PDB file of C-alpha atoms in Angstrom:
ATOM      1  CA  UNK H   3     -52.515   2.816 243.555  1.00 46.00           C
ATOM      2  CA  UNK H   4     -52.225   2.126 239.774  1.00 53.00           C
ATOM      3  CA  UNK H   5     -53.472  -0.745 237.737  1.00 54.00           C
ATOM      4  CA  UNK H   6     -51.048  -3.401 237.239  1.00 54.00           C
ATOM      5  CA  UNK H   7     -51.425  -2.960 233.315  1.00 50.00           C
ATOM      6  CA  UNK H   8     -50.320   0.589 233.546  1.00 49.00           C
ATOM      7  CA  UNK H   9     -47.152   1.268 235.253  1.00 55.00           C
ATOM      8  CA  UNK H  10     -45.290   4.695 235.285  1.00 57.00           C
ATOM      9  CA  UNK H  11     -43.390   4.863 232.006  1.00 56.00           C
ATOM     10  CA  UNK H  12     -44.716   2.066 230.083  1.00 56.00           C
ATOM     11  CA  UNK H  13     -47.749   1.423 227.634  1.00 53.00           C
ATOM     12  CA  UNK H  14     -49.375  -1.738 227.479  1.00 55.00           C
ATOM     13  CA  UNK H  15     -47.856  -3.979 225.105  1.00 57.00           C
ATOM     14  CA  UNK H  16     -51.452  -5.320 223.612  1.00 53.00           C
ATOM     15  CA  UNK H  17     -52.163  -1.772 222.247  1.00 60.00           C
ATOM     16  CA  UNK H  18     -50.519   0.721 220.218  1.00 71.00           C
ATOM     17  CA  UNK H  19     -50.757   4.335 220.392  1.00 65.00           C
ATOM     18  CA  UNK H  20     -53.276   5.735 217.941  1.00 70.00           C
ATOM     19  CA  UNK H  21     -53.016   9.414 218.801  1.00 73.00           C
ATOM     20  CA  UNK H  22     -50.172  11.503 220.260  1.00 77.00           C
ATOM     21  CA  UNK H  23     -50.342  15.347 220.976  1.00 79.00           C
ATOM     22  CA  UNK H  24     -47.395  17.328 221.904  1.00 85.00           C
ATOM     23  CA  UNK H  25     -47.140  20.960 222.733  1.00 88.00           C
ATOM     24  CA  UNK H  26     -44.332  23.480 223.797  1.00 91.00           C
ATOM     25  CA  UNK H  27     -44.823  24.843 227.184  1.00 92.00           C
ATOM     26  CA  UNK H  28     -43.410  28.252 226.800  1.00 91.00           C
ATOM     27  CA  UNK H  29     -42.643  30.527 230.075  1.00 89.00           C
ATOM     28  CA  UNK H  30     -43.380  34.499 230.097  1.00 87.00           C
ATOM     29  CA  UNK H  31     -39.840  35.290 229.223  1.00 90.00           C
ATOM     30  CA  UNK H  32     -40.101  32.995 226.026  1.00 91.00           C
ATOM     31  CA  UNK H  33     -37.942  30.002 227.163  1.00 91.00           C
ATOM     32  CA  UNK H  34     -39.123  26.791 226.688  1.00 91.00           C
ATOM     33  CA  UNK H  35     -40.045  24.896 229.782  1.00 90.00           C
ATOM     34  CA  UNK H  36     -40.810  21.466 228.219  1.00 91.00           C
ATOM     35  CA  UNK H  37     -43.659  19.842 226.375  1.00 91.00           C
ATOM     36  CA  UNK H  38     -46.947  18.840 227.333  1.00 89.00           C
ATOM     37  CA  UNK H  39     -47.559  15.384 225.944  1.00 87.00           C
ATOM     38  CA  UNK H  40     -50.818  13.353 225.501  1.00 82.00           C
ATOM     39  CA  UNK H  41     -51.254   9.809 224.161  1.00 80.00           C
ATOM     40  CA  UNK H  42     -54.357   7.925 223.516  1.00 76.00           C
ATOM     41  CA  UNK H  43     -54.748   4.035 222.724  1.00 76.00           C
ATOM     42  CA  UNK H  44     -57.939   4.823 221.185  1.00 73.00           C
ATOM     43  CA  UNK H  45     -58.457   6.790 218.139  1.00 69.00           C
ATOM     44  CA  UNK H  46     -59.913  10.297 218.864  1.00 67.00           C
ATOM     45  CA  UNK H  47     -60.311  13.620 216.940  1.00 69.00           C
ATOM     46  CA  UNK H  48     -57.867  15.980 218.102  1.00 65.00           C
ATOM     47  CA  UNK H  49     -58.020  18.411 215.118  1.00 71.00           C
ATOM     48  CA  UNK H  50     -61.126  20.144 216.416  1.00 80.00           C
ATOM     49  CA  UNK H  51     -61.067  23.610 217.761  1.00 87.00           C
ATOM     50  CA  UNK H  52     -62.165  22.767 221.356  1.00 86.00           C
ATOM     51  CA  UNK H  53     -59.600  20.157 221.995  1.00 81.00           C
ATOM     52  CA  UNK H  54     -56.820  22.103 220.424  1.00 83.00           C
ATOM     53  CA  UNK H  55     -57.729  25.289 222.648  1.00 89.00           C
ATOM     54  CA  UNK H  56     -58.104  22.948 225.821  1.00 88.00           C
ATOM     55  CA  UNK H  57     -54.385  21.616 225.159  1.00 87.00           C
ATOM     56  CA  UNK H  58     -53.255  25.280 224.818  1.00 90.00           C
ATOM     57  CA  UNK H  59     -54.895  26.296 227.907  1.00 93.00           C
ATOM     58  CA  UNK H  60     -53.166  23.425 229.794  1.00 92.00           C
ATOM     59  CA  UNK H  61     -49.740  24.287 228.440  1.00 92.00           C
ATOM     60  CA  UNK H  62     -50.271  28.240 229.274  1.00 93.00           C
ATOM     61  CA  UNK H  63     -51.647  27.157 232.823  1.00 94.00           C
ATOM     62  CA  UNK H  64     -48.446  25.166 233.439  1.00 94.00           C
ATOM     63  CA  UNK H  65     -46.399  27.751 232.236  1.00 93.00           C
ATOM     64  CA  UNK H  66     -48.250  30.323 234.332  1.00 94.00           C
ATOM     65  CA  UNK H  67     -48.017  28.154 237.306  1.00 94.00           C
ATOM     66  CA  UNK H  68     -44.283  27.900 237.050  1.00 92.00           C
ATOM     67  CA  UNK H  69     -43.797  31.460 236.709  1.00 93.00           C
ATOM     68  CA  UNK H  70     -45.737  32.324 239.591  1.00 94.00           C
ATOM     69  CA  UNK H  71     -43.875  29.811 241.667  1.00 94.00           C
ATOM     70  CA  UNK H  72     -40.608  31.377 240.631  1.00 93.00           C
ATOM     71  CA  UNK H  73     -41.864  34.808 241.455  1.00 94.00           C
ATOM     72  CA  UNK H  74     -43.153  33.727 244.884  1.00 96.00           C
ATOM     73  CA  UNK H  75     -39.864  32.108 245.792  1.00 96.00           C
ATOM     74  CA  UNK H  76     -37.889  35.385 244.519  1.00 96.00           C
ATOM     75  CA  UNK H  77     -40.410  37.492 246.763  1.00 97.00           C
ATOM     76  CA  UNK H  78     -39.764  35.556 249.730  1.00 97.00           C
ATOM     77  CA  UNK H  79     -36.063  35.764 249.300  1.00 97.00           C
ATOM     78  CA  UNK H  80     -36.264  39.540 248.740  1.00 97.00           C
ATOM     79  CA  UNK H  81     -38.414  39.707 252.140  1.00 97.00           C
ATOM     80  CA  UNK H  82     -35.909  37.551 253.890  1.00 97.00           C
ATOM     81  CA  UNK H  83     -32.802  40.093 252.876  1.00 97.00           C
ATOM     82  CA  UNK H  84     -34.986  43.136 253.704  1.00 97.00           C
ATOM     83  CA  UNK H  85     -35.615  41.844 257.200  1.00 97.00           C
ATOM     84  CA  UNK H  86     -31.891  41.177 257.717  1.00 97.00           C
ATOM     85  CA  UNK H  87     -30.956  44.514 256.422  1.00 97.00           C
ATOM     86  CA  UNK H  88     -33.642  46.030 258.729  1.00 96.00           C
ATOM     87  CA  UNK H  89     -32.136  44.112 261.722  1.00 95.00           C
ATOM     88  CA  UNK H  90     -28.493  45.303 260.770  1.00 96.00           C
ATOM     89  CA  UNK H  91     -29.572  48.954 260.623  1.00 94.00           C
ATOM     90  CA  UNK H  92     -31.571  48.628 264.039  1.00 94.00           C
ATOM     91  CA  UNK H  93     -28.447  47.327 265.616  1.00 93.00           C
ATOM     92  CA  UNK H  94     -26.375  50.099 264.043  1.00 92.00           C
ATOM     93  CA  UNK H  95     -28.762  52.780 265.254  1.00 91.00           C
ATOM     94  CA  UNK H  96     -28.793  51.252 268.821  1.00 90.00           C
ATOM     95  CA  UNK H  97     -24.868  51.275 268.904  1.00 88.00           C
ATOM     96  CA  UNK H  98     -24.650  54.778 267.331  1.00 85.00           C
ATOM     97  CA  UNK H  99     -27.305  56.140 269.954  1.00 82.00           C
ATOM     98  CA  UNK H 100     -25.395  54.283 272.918  1.00 81.00           C
ATOM     99  CA  UNK H 101     -22.217  55.847 271.569  1.00 79.00           C
ATOM    100  CA  UNK H 102     -23.388  59.425 271.105  1.00 79.00           C
ATOM    101  CA  UNK H 103     -25.253  59.288 274.720  1.00 79.00           C
ATOM    102  CA  UNK H 104     -22.131  58.283 276.296  1.00 77.00           C
ATOM    103  CA  UNK H 105     -19.877  60.906 274.639  1.00 77.00           C
ATOM    104  CA  UNK H 106     -22.559  63.755 275.366  1.00 74.00           C
ATOM    105  CA  UNK H 107     -22.724  62.463 279.134  1.00 74.00           C
ATOM    106  CA  UNK H 108     -19.035  62.618 279.225  1.00 76.00           C
ATOM    107  CA  UNK H 109     -18.969  66.178 277.808  1.00 76.00           C
ATOM    108  CA  UNK H 110     -21.743  67.217 280.038  1.00 76.00           C
ATOM    109  CA  UNK H 111     -20.023  65.997 283.105  1.00 76.00           C
ATOM    110  CA  UNK H 112     -16.668  67.744 281.974  1.00 76.00           C
ATOM    111  CA  UNK H 113     -18.341  70.974 281.598  1.00 74.00           C
ATOM    112  CA  UNK H 114     -20.105  70.519 284.953  1.00 71.00           C
ATOM    113  CA  UNK H 115     -17.106  69.747 286.744  1.00 71.00           C
ATOM    114  CA  UNK H 116     -14.901  72.706 285.137  1.00 68.00           C
ATOM    115  CA  UNK H 117     -17.880  75.053 285.408  1.00 60.00           C
TER     116      UNK H 117
END
């Protein structure tokens, strides 16, 4: 549960934003996913190398997680399709085997009767 003064989408009116940081979140394929934004009501130095690296790593982590999730969903769909194809192949082989056995059995019976 959040504090009553901090509701989603609002900033307390008694304070003003002192610092804001926004970095693009770029996916592996180069497309823009969105932006990582951070605001602070207290003045802070964000121009030091450590903080810049932290924000860059957060943006990269978000992009990598999204890319991994997309790849996982694609792999699951590919697996589902392969299982479906395998089941159809098994049914085809079973029907083909049944039809061949019946044909060969008829031919063997005919040659036995004629023979």
